[in-house]
């Protein structure tokens, strides 16, 4: 059984490292004042080790994380909603080939792309999701349309694309999502049948607290390299990868989706905060312990109703960042401080 090997925990812009299990014991004390607004993002977790990419690639990821942070922060600074902020933040990552979401999504075993996304508004726990879409350019916009323009929470496959098209969203050929890097990853996985986490998964997500005290969360992904056609991961499932409830917490997850579904990671975290009174990092650590006990890996970003936030992951690294009125920070590797 795979065990947790590393966890990085952050609060108030500071980061602490704990080995062997997810724990908040070594994390710094919580920030004493609540932020006016705050945005936290991730761009996927996995076998992301120092030396595993060129300095140019590292710089490109940091730049892309900052573009996402700025897109969401612009909304929040202007008094916009947490919902608009998380949408804006993940949109830039869906459009950036670096991330496994939108353009740059991984390939299925059949050589196509099937994308999943979800979004949730903490004000009323309204939510929307799409699974297995192949033609809508930005799955997060389709998820939001499901939430706001239908009486349902989730649409799948052709029906989801048809719904998105009927809502006037931009549609593309499936090949729009192709990138050489992801095709090479597919060929590697198919040839070697060596399914490393780095090759196989990656997801992007954002959580935000706005000036009105509202929370929101969004998660979007291409899924896992060489996944079977029709496979749906955790990203479109409210309660698995995405959850937001005002005054409680917001969560977006990345990792091996089957394990996150089985644990119900995002809802587990929020329930521990709401019912057991745990802080968001402790709750996230406990949920990831459950994922690890089943053999899964990945990570979460968490934000409390008061704005305390955390990056908690049991993979080697996670693309991540935060921004608020006091500053911002980004990091990639496990040991890095997101400042
Ligand atoms: N977490 C992304 C997936 O498993 O599809």
Short mmCIF file of C-alpha atoms and ligand atoms in Angstrom, two decimals:
data_model
loop_
_atom_site.label_atom_id
_atom_site.label_comp_id
_atom_site.label_asym_id
_atom_site.label_seq_id
_atom_site.Cartn_x
_atom_site.Cartn_y
_atom_site.Cartn_z
CA UNK A 1 0.00 0.00 0.00
CA UNK A 2 1.35 3.39 -0.95
CA UNK A 3 1.88 5.72 1.99
CA UNK A 4 2.19 9.43 2.25
CA UNK A 5 5.78 10.43 1.82
CA UNK A 6 5.63 14.15 1.88
CA UNK A 7 3.29 16.97 2.65
CA UNK A 8 3.72 20.67 2.33
CA UNK A 9 1.43 22.78 4.45
CA UNK A 10 1.03 26.50 4.18
CA UNK A 11 -0.86 29.14 6.03
CA UNK A 12 -0.82 32.91 5.78
CA UNK A 13 1.75 32.75 3.00
CA UNK A 14 4.20 30.64 4.97
CA UNK A 15 4.97 27.03 4.27
CA UNK A 16 6.18 24.19 6.44
CA UNK A 17 7.20 20.67 5.52
CA UNK A 18 6.28 17.44 7.23
CA UNK A 19 7.45 13.98 6.21
CA UNK A 20 5.87 10.54 6.57
CA UNK A 21 2.33 11.78 7.08
CA UNK A 22 0.13 14.74 6.46
CA UNK A 23 0.14 16.82 9.60
CA UNK A 24 -0.25 20.45 10.47
CA UNK A 25 1.85 20.23 13.63
CA UNK A 26 4.83 21.93 12.07
CA UNK A 27 2.81 24.56 10.27
CA UNK A 28 3.15 28.18 11.36
CA UNK A 29 0.51 29.88 13.47
CA UNK A 30 -2.59 31.09 11.65
CA UNK A 31 -2.74 34.62 10.37
CA UNK A 32 -4.33 36.85 13.00
CA UNK A 33 -6.39 38.98 10.65
CA UNK A 34 -8.74 37.81 7.95
CA UNK A 35 -7.86 38.97 4.43
CA UNK A 36 -10.24 41.23 2.52
CA UNK A 37 -10.08 38.72 -0.32
CA UNK A 38 -7.84 35.84 -1.27
CA UNK A 39 -7.33 33.47 -4.20
CA UNK A 40 -5.48 30.14 -4.12
CA UNK A 41 -4.74 28.03 -7.21
CA UNK A 42 -3.17 24.75 -8.25
CA UNK A 43 -1.97 23.52 -11.62
CA UNK A 44 -1.72 19.82 -10.79
CA UNK A 45 0.31 17.60 -8.47
CA UNK A 46 2.53 14.66 -9.32
CA UNK A 47 6.12 13.49 -9.70
CA UNK A 48 7.41 17.02 -10.11
CA UNK A 49 10.98 16.91 -8.82
CA UNK A 50 13.75 19.53 -8.85
CA UNK A 51 15.85 18.82 -11.93
CA UNK A 52 12.98 17.14 -13.75
CA UNK A 53 12.46 20.16 -16.01
CA UNK A 54 14.59 22.85 -17.60
CA UNK A 55 14.93 26.29 -15.98
CA UNK A 56 13.01 27.66 -18.98
CA UNK A 57 10.13 25.27 -18.33
CA UNK A 58 10.16 26.15 -14.62
CA UNK A 59 10.01 29.84 -15.47
CA UNK A 60 7.17 29.22 -17.91
CA UNK A 61 5.14 27.47 -15.20
CA UNK A 62 5.77 30.27 -12.69
CA UNK A 63 4.73 32.85 -15.28
CA UNK A 64 1.58 30.89 -16.09
CA UNK A 65 0.68 30.57 -12.41
CA UNK A 66 1.11 34.32 -11.99
CA UNK A 67 -1.07 35.01 -15.03
CA UNK A 68 -3.80 32.89 -13.45
CA UNK A 69 -3.41 34.57 -10.06
CA UNK A 70 -3.61 38.02 -11.62
CA UNK A 71 -6.70 37.12 -13.65
CA UNK A 72 -8.57 36.07 -10.51
CA UNK A 73 -7.15 38.85 -8.34
CA UNK A 74 -8.32 41.51 -10.79
CA UNK A 75 -11.88 40.33 -10.20
CA UNK A 76 -11.53 40.26 -6.41
CA UNK A 77 -9.72 43.61 -6.14
CA UNK A 78 -12.56 45.26 -8.02
CA UNK A 79 -15.10 43.82 -5.62
CA UNK A 80 -16.17 41.00 -7.93
CA UNK A 81 -17.41 37.63 -6.75
CA UNK A 82 -15.37 34.62 -5.69
CA UNK A 83 -17.28 32.70 -8.38
CA UNK A 84 -16.11 35.05 -11.15
CA UNK A 85 -12.59 34.96 -9.71
CA UNK A 86 -12.20 31.17 -9.74
CA UNK A 87 -13.61 31.04 -13.26
CA UNK A 88 -11.17 33.72 -14.44
CA UNK A 89 -8.23 31.98 -12.75
CA UNK A 90 -8.82 28.54 -14.25
CA UNK A 91 -9.72 29.93 -17.70
CA UNK A 92 -6.14 31.11 -18.22
CA UNK A 93 -4.86 27.65 -17.31
CA UNK A 94 -7.36 25.96 -19.64
CA UNK A 95 -5.99 28.12 -22.46
CA UNK A 96 -2.34 27.43 -21.60
CA UNK A 97 -0.80 24.30 -23.14
CA UNK A 98 1.37 23.81 -20.04
CA UNK A 99 -1.55 22.48 -18.02
CA UNK A 100 -3.65 19.35 -18.32
CA UNK A 101 -6.91 21.24 -18.85
CA UNK A 102 -8.41 22.71 -22.03
CA UNK A 103 -5.69 23.16 -24.67
CA UNK A 104 -2.96 20.84 -23.42
CA UNK A 105 -5.33 18.21 -22.01
CA UNK A 106 -3.97 14.67 -21.98
CA UNK A 107 -5.01 12.06 -24.54
CA UNK A 108 -7.27 9.10 -23.92
CA UNK A 109 -5.99 5.66 -24.95
CA UNK A 110 -7.97 6.17 -28.16
CA UNK A 111 -5.99 9.32 -29.01
CA UNK A 112 -8.82 11.76 -28.31
CA UNK A 113 -9.54 14.19 -25.48
CA UNK A 114 -12.39 13.96 -22.97
CA UNK A 115 -12.50 16.83 -20.50
CA UNK A 116 -14.12 17.21 -17.08
CA UNK A 117 -14.86 20.37 -15.05
CA UNK A 118 -16.93 21.62 -12.14
CA UNK A 119 -17.65 24.87 -10.33
CA UNK A 120 -19.41 25.62 -7.04
CA UNK A 121 -20.74 28.77 -5.42
CA UNK A 122 -20.39 28.79 -1.62
CA UNK A 123 -23.24 31.30 -1.22
CA UNK A 124 -25.98 28.78 -1.93
CA UNK A 125 -24.03 25.63 -2.80
CA UNK A 126 -25.25 25.88 -6.34
CA UNK A 127 -22.99 23.85 -8.61
CA UNK A 128 -22.44 22.84 -12.21
CA UNK A 129 -20.30 20.24 -13.95
CA UNK A 130 -19.54 18.63 -17.28
CA UNK A 131 -17.91 15.23 -17.86
CA UNK A 132 -16.33 13.80 -20.98
CA UNK A 133 -16.80 16.87 -23.16
CA UNK A 134 -14.93 16.83 -26.46
CA UNK A 135 -15.78 20.05 -28.25
CA UNK A 136 -16.40 22.93 -25.87
CA UNK A 137 -13.24 25.05 -25.77
CA UNK A 138 -13.47 25.94 -22.08
CA UNK A 139 -15.09 23.23 -19.97
CA UNK A 140 -15.26 25.49 -16.90
CA UNK A 141 -17.59 27.84 -18.81
CA UNK A 142 -19.77 24.88 -19.69
CA UNK A 143 -19.86 23.85 -16.02
CA UNK A 144 -20.93 27.36 -15.05
CA UNK A 145 -23.61 27.37 -17.75
CA UNK A 146 -24.98 24.09 -16.39
CA UNK A 147 -25.16 25.72 -12.96
CA UNK A 148 -26.80 28.93 -14.09
CA UNK A 149 -28.76 28.01 -17.21
CA UNK A 150 -30.17 24.59 -16.37
CA UNK A 151 -32.01 22.98 -13.51
CA UNK A 152 -29.33 20.27 -13.33
CA UNK A 153 -25.89 19.90 -11.79
CA UNK A 154 -24.11 17.76 -14.38
CA UNK A 155 -24.20 17.02 -18.10
CA UNK A 156 -22.01 14.37 -19.76
CA UNK A 157 -20.51 13.57 -23.17
CA UNK A 158 -22.38 14.60 -26.35
CA UNK A 159 -25.28 16.05 -24.38
CA UNK A 160 -22.90 18.28 -22.46
CA UNK A 161 -21.27 19.56 -25.65
CA UNK A 162 -24.69 20.12 -27.22
CA UNK A 163 -25.82 22.05 -24.14
CA UNK A 164 -22.66 24.19 -24.24
CA UNK A 165 -23.17 24.92 -27.93
CA UNK A 166 -26.81 25.86 -27.33
CA UNK A 167 -25.60 28.32 -24.69
CA UNK A 168 -23.41 30.01 -27.29
CA UNK A 169 -20.07 28.86 -25.90
CA UNK A 170 -17.09 28.61 -28.23
CA UNK A 171 -16.79 25.15 -29.78
CA UNK A 172 -13.64 23.62 -31.30
CA UNK A 173 -12.56 20.46 -33.07
CA UNK A 174 -11.26 17.85 -30.63
CA UNK A 175 -7.78 18.26 -32.19
CA UNK A 176 -7.66 21.80 -30.75
CA UNK A 177 -6.66 20.16 -27.45
CA UNK A 178 -3.69 18.31 -29.04
CA UNK A 179 -0.15 19.15 -28.00
CA UNK A 180 3.07 17.33 -28.92
CA UNK A 181 4.01 17.02 -25.26
CA UNK A 182 0.80 15.17 -24.35
CA UNK A 183 1.01 12.97 -27.45
CA UNK A 184 4.53 11.94 -26.43
CA UNK A 185 3.23 11.19 -22.93
CA UNK A 186 0.50 8.99 -24.41
CA UNK A 187 3.00 7.11 -26.58
CA UNK A 188 5.30 6.64 -23.60
CA UNK A 189 2.52 5.27 -21.42
CA UNK A 190 1.17 3.01 -24.14
CA UNK A 191 4.63 1.69 -25.11
CA UNK A 192 6.20 1.27 -21.69
CA UNK A 193 3.03 0.62 -19.76
CA UNK A 194 4.93 2.46 -17.02
CA UNK A 195 2.20 4.61 -15.68
CA UNK A 196 3.93 7.18 -13.55
CA UNK A 197 1.92 9.85 -11.84
CA UNK A 198 3.88 12.54 -13.68
CA UNK A 199 2.82 11.16 -17.01
CA UNK A 200 -0.70 10.41 -16.14
CA UNK A 201 -2.48 13.13 -14.21
CA UNK A 202 -2.68 16.83 -13.68
CA UNK A 203 -5.62 19.12 -13.08
CA UNK A 204 -6.05 22.81 -12.47
CA UNK A 205 -8.19 24.49 -9.87
CA UNK A 206 -8.92 27.67 -7.96
CA UNK A 207 -10.64 28.66 -4.74
CA UNK A 208 -11.45 32.19 -3.64
CA UNK A 209 -12.82 34.34 -0.86
CA UNK A 210 -14.32 37.65 -2.00
CA UNK A 211 -14.87 40.96 -0.18
CA UNK A 212 -18.40 39.84 0.68
CA UNK A 213 -17.09 36.80 2.53
CA UNK A 214 -18.26 34.41 -0.19
CA UNK A 215 -16.33 31.27 -1.13
CA UNK A 216 -16.18 29.50 -4.50
CA UNK A 217 -14.24 26.65 -6.09
CA UNK A 218 -13.54 25.38 -9.60
CA UNK A 219 -11.64 22.38 -10.97
CA UNK A 220 -10.94 21.41 -14.61
CA UNK A 221 -8.88 18.69 -16.27
CA UNK A 222 -8.17 16.50 -19.24
CA UNK A 223 -8.13 13.56 -16.84
CA UNK A 224 -5.41 10.91 -16.94
CA UNK A 225 -3.13 10.04 -19.84
CA UNK A 226 -4.30 6.94 -21.72
CA UNK A 227 -7.53 6.77 -19.74
CA UNK A 228 -10.19 4.54 -21.24
CA UNK A 229 -12.79 6.29 -23.37
CA UNK A 230 -15.74 7.13 -21.15
CA UNK A 231 -13.76 7.15 -17.92
CA UNK A 232 -14.77 10.03 -15.64
CA UNK A 233 -12.48 11.23 -12.87
CA UNK A 234 -13.06 13.28 -9.76
CA UNK A 235 -12.79 16.75 -11.32
CA UNK A 236 -16.48 17.08 -12.33
CA UNK A 237 -17.79 15.53 -9.14
CA UNK A 238 -19.03 17.95 -6.51
CA UNK A 239 -17.76 16.61 -3.19
CA UNK A 240 -14.83 14.72 -4.72
CA UNK A 241 -12.61 17.40 -6.30
CA UNK A 242 -14.69 20.52 -5.76
CA UNK A 243 -16.65 21.95 -2.85
CA UNK A 244 -17.51 25.38 -1.45
CA UNK A 245 -19.74 26.45 1.40
CA UNK A 246 -19.69 29.95 2.84
CA UNK A 247 -18.33 30.13 6.37
CA UNK A 248 -16.93 26.61 6.12
CA UNK A 249 -14.40 26.00 3.38
CA UNK A 250 -13.58 25.83 -0.32
CA UNK A 251 -11.59 22.96 -1.84
CA UNK A 252 -10.15 22.05 -5.23
CA UNK A 253 -8.30 18.76 -5.66
CA UNK A 254 -5.78 17.25 -8.07
CA UNK A 255 -4.58 13.68 -8.20
CA UNK A 256 -5.54 10.14 -9.07
CA UNK A 257 -9.27 10.70 -9.38
CA UNK A 258 -10.52 7.23 -8.54
CA UNK A 259 -9.14 7.56 -5.00
CA UNK A 260 -10.49 11.08 -4.56
CA UNK A 261 -13.93 9.85 -5.61
CA UNK A 262 -13.85 6.89 -3.23
CA UNK A 263 -12.91 9.12 -0.29
CA UNK A 264 -15.15 12.01 -1.32
CA UNK A 265 -12.20 14.25 -0.54
CA UNK A 266 -13.62 17.75 -0.92
CA UNK A 267 -16.80 17.07 1.06
CA UNK A 268 -14.88 15.10 3.69
CA UNK A 269 -12.64 18.11 4.27
CA UNK A 270 -15.54 20.55 4.53
CA UNK A 271 -17.51 18.22 6.80
CA UNK A 272 -14.54 17.85 9.14
CA UNK A 273 -14.28 21.64 9.31
CA UNK A 274 -18.02 22.11 9.78
CA UNK A 275 -18.87 19.22 12.07
CA UNK A 276 -15.63 18.49 13.92
CA UNK A 277 -14.34 22.05 14.10
CA UNK A 278 -11.00 21.19 12.52
CA UNK A 279 -8.94 23.84 10.76
CA UNK A 280 -8.78 23.43 6.97
CA UNK A 281 -5.23 22.05 6.91
CA UNK A 282 -5.86 19.43 9.55
CA UNK A 283 -9.03 18.37 7.74
CA UNK A 284 -7.21 18.24 4.41
CA UNK A 285 -4.40 16.18 5.92
CA UNK A 286 -6.88 13.66 7.30
CA UNK A 287 -8.64 13.31 3.95
CA UNK A 288 -5.35 12.84 2.11
CA UNK A 289 -4.33 10.22 4.67
CA UNK A 290 -7.43 8.32 3.61
CA UNK A 291 -6.48 8.70 -0.06
CA UNK A 292 -2.96 7.44 0.68
CA UNK A 293 -4.24 4.52 2.72
CA UNK A 294 -6.17 3.37 -0.35
CA UNK A 295 -3.05 3.79 -2.52
CA UNK A 296 -3.75 7.15 -4.13
CA UNK A 297 -1.78 10.36 -4.45
CA UNK A 298 -2.41 13.99 -5.24
CA UNK A 299 -3.19 17.17 -3.39
CA UNK A 300 -5.70 19.84 -2.47
CA UNK A 301 -5.90 23.58 -2.00
CA UNK A 302 -8.13 24.65 0.88
CA UNK A 303 -9.49 27.99 2.09
CA UNK A 304 -11.55 28.62 5.19
CA UNK A 305 -14.43 31.05 5.60
CA UNK A 306 -11.96 33.33 7.42
CA UNK A 307 -9.40 33.13 4.62
CA UNK A 308 -6.89 30.70 6.16
CA UNK A 309 -5.49 28.61 3.35
CA UNK A 310 -3.37 25.57 2.76
CA UNK A 311 -1.61 23.53 0.10
CA UNK A 312 -1.65 19.90 1.20
CA UNK A 313 -0.28 17.15 -1.05
CA UNK A 314 1.28 13.71 -0.86
CA UNK A 315 2.97 13.88 -4.26
CA UNK A 316 6.51 15.15 -4.91
CA UNK A 317 5.30 18.53 -6.10
CA UNK A 318 2.30 20.62 -6.96
CA UNK A 319 2.10 23.72 -9.16
CA UNK A 320 0.52 26.25 -6.82
CA UNK A 321 0.05 29.87 -5.87
CA UNK A 322 -1.82 32.36 -3.73
CA UNK A 323 -2.62 36.06 -3.92
CA UNK A 324 -4.31 38.62 -1.69
CA UNK A 325 -4.07 42.34 -1.02
CA UNK A 326 -0.77 41.85 0.84
CA UNK A 327 1.12 40.04 -1.94
CA UNK A 328 1.37 36.74 -3.77
CA UNK A 329 3.47 33.60 -4.05
CA UNK A 330 4.02 30.61 -6.32
CA UNK A 331 5.86 27.30 -5.96
CA UNK A 332 6.35 23.99 -7.77
CA UNK A 333 8.38 21.51 -5.75
CA UNK A 334 7.56 19.96 -2.39
CA UNK A 335 10.16 21.83 -0.42
CA UNK A 336 9.50 25.20 -1.99
CA UNK A 337 7.97 28.03 -0.07
CA UNK A 338 5.05 29.49 -1.99
CA UNK A 339 6.27 33.02 -1.40
N1 LIG B 1 -7.88 14.28 -10.95
C1 LIG B 1 -8.06 14.15 -12.33
C2 LIG B 1 -8.52 12.85 -12.75
O1 LIG B 1 -8.30 11.85 -12.07
O2 LIG B 1 -9.12 12.76 -13.79
#
